[in-house]
Coordinates of C-alpha atoms in Angstrom, one line a residue:
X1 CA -24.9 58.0 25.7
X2 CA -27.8 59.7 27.5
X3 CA -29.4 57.9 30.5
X4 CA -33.2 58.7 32.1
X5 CA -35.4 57.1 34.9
X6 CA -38.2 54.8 33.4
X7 CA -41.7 55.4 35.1
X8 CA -43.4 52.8 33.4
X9 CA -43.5 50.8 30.5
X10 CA -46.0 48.7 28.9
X11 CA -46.1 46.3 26.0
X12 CA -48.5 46.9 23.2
X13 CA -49.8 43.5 22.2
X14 CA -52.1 42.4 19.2
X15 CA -54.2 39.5 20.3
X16 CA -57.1 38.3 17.8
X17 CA -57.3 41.6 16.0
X18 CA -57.4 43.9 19.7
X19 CA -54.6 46.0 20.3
X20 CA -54.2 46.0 24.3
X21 CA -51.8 47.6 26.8
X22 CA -50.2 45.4 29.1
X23 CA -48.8 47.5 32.3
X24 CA -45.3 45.8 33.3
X25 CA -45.1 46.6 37.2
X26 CA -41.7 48.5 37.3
X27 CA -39.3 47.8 40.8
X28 CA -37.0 50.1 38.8
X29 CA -35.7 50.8 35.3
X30 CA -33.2 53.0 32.9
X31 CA -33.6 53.7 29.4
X32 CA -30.7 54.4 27.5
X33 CA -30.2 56.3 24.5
X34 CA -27.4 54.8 22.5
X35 CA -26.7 57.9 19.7
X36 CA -25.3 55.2 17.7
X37 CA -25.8 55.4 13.7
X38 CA -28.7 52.9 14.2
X39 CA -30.6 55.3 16.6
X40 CA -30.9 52.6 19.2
X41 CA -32.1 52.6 22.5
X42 CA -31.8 50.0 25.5
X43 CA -34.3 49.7 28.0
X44 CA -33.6 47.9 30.9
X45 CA -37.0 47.0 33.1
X46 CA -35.8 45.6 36.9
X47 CA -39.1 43.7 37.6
X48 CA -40.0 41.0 40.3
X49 CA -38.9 37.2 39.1
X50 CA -42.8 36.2 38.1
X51 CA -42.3 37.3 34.9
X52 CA -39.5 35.6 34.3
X53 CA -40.7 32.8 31.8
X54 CA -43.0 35.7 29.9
X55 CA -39.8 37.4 29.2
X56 CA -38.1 35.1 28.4
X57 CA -40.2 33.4 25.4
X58 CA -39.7 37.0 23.8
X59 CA -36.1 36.5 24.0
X60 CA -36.5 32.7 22.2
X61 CA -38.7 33.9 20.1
X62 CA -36.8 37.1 18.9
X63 CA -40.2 38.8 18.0
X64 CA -40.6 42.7 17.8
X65 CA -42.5 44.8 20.6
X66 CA -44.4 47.4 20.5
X67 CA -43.4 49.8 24.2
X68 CA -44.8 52.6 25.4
X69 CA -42.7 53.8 28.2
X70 CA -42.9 57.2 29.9
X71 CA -39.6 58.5 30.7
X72 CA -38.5 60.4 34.1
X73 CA -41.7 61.3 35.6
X74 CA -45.1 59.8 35.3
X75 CA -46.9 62.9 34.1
X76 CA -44.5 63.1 30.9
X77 CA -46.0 61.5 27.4
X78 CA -45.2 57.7 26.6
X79 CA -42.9 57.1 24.3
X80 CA -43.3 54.1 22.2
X81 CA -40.5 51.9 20.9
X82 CA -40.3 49.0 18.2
X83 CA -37.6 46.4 20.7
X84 CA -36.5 42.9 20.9
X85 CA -35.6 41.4 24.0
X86 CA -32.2 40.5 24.4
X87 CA -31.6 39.1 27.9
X88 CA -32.9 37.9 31.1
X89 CA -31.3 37.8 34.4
X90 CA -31.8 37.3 37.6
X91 CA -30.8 39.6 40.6
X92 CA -31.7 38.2 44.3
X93 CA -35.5 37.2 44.2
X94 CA -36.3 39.9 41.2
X95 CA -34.9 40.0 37.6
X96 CA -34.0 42.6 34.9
X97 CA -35.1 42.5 31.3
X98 CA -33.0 44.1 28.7
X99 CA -34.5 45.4 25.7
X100 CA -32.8 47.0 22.4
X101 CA -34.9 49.0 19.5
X102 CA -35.7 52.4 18.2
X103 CA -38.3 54.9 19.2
X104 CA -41.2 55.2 17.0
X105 CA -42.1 58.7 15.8
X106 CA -45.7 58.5 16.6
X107 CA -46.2 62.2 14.9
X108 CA -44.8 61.0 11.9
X109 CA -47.1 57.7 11.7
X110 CA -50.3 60.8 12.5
X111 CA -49.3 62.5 9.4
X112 CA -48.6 59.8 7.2
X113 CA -52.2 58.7 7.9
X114 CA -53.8 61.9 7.6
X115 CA -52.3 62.0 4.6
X116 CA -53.5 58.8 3.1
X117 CA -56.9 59.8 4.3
X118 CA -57.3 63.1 2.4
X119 CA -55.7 61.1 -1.1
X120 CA -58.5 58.6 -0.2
X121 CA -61.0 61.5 -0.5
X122 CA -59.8 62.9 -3.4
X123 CA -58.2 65.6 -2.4
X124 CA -55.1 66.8 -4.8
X125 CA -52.8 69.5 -5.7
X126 CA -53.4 73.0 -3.6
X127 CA -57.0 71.8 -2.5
X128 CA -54.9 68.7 -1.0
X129 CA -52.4 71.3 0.7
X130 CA -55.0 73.2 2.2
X131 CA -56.9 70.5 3.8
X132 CA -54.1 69.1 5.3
X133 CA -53.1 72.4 7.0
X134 CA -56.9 72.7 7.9
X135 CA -56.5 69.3 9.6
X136 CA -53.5 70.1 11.5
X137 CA -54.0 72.2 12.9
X138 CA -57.8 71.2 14.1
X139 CA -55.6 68.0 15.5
X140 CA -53.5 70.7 17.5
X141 CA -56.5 72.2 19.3
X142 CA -56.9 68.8 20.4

């Protein structure tokens, strides 16, 4: 297992056909990378008590996050995890949330998309190929 600092984290929420970020004020937190066979990852957010009964509905309710969590220092990239939360608990007047999931592979998703999009436009074959590269690597000047 592999153990870093988390910076920040905030829950990606879908509300009414919005997608908004949710910033989870942080005391302190790990993230733990499991390397077991499932690719799992525990996050474990030491936040002050208020949002105790939030939390805790997403553990009744067993219902998958989205996370984006930035990992070590602030300046590094989110990351963005699919979690559950599994537990609550309190410590003194703050609490800790525990959450368990696997990293999404954001680049991945990018590609996938871009390569819907060029099918969608009719684009096959070598001609498909080459507008992909074309694309990429337009995306990478970014």
């Amino acid at each position: 297992m592999k153990t870093f600092k988390l910076v920040s984290l905030d829950l990606v929420e879908e509300k009414a056909e919005d997608i908004t970020q949710r910033r989870i004020k942080l005391i302190d937190g790990l993230i733990i990378n499991r390397e077991d066979d499932k690719g799992r990852w525990v996050i474990e957010a030491y936040v002050d008590q208020s949002y105790q009964s939030f939390f805790e509905e997403y553990v009744k309710s067993e219902e998958e996050l989205l996370v984006q969590v930035k990992i070590t220092k602030e300046t590094n990239q989110p990351a963005t995890f699919l979690v559950k939360a599994i537990d609550t608990n309190n410590i003194s007047e703050n609490m800790n949330v525990l959450f368990m999931g696997t990293i999404v592979d954001r680049r991945q998703d990018q590609i996938e998309k871009t390569l819907k999009l060029l099918i969608e436009e009719g684009y096959q074959g070598e001609e498909l190929l080459e507008e992909f590269k074309k694309r990429g690597s337009n995306n990478n000047k970014n």
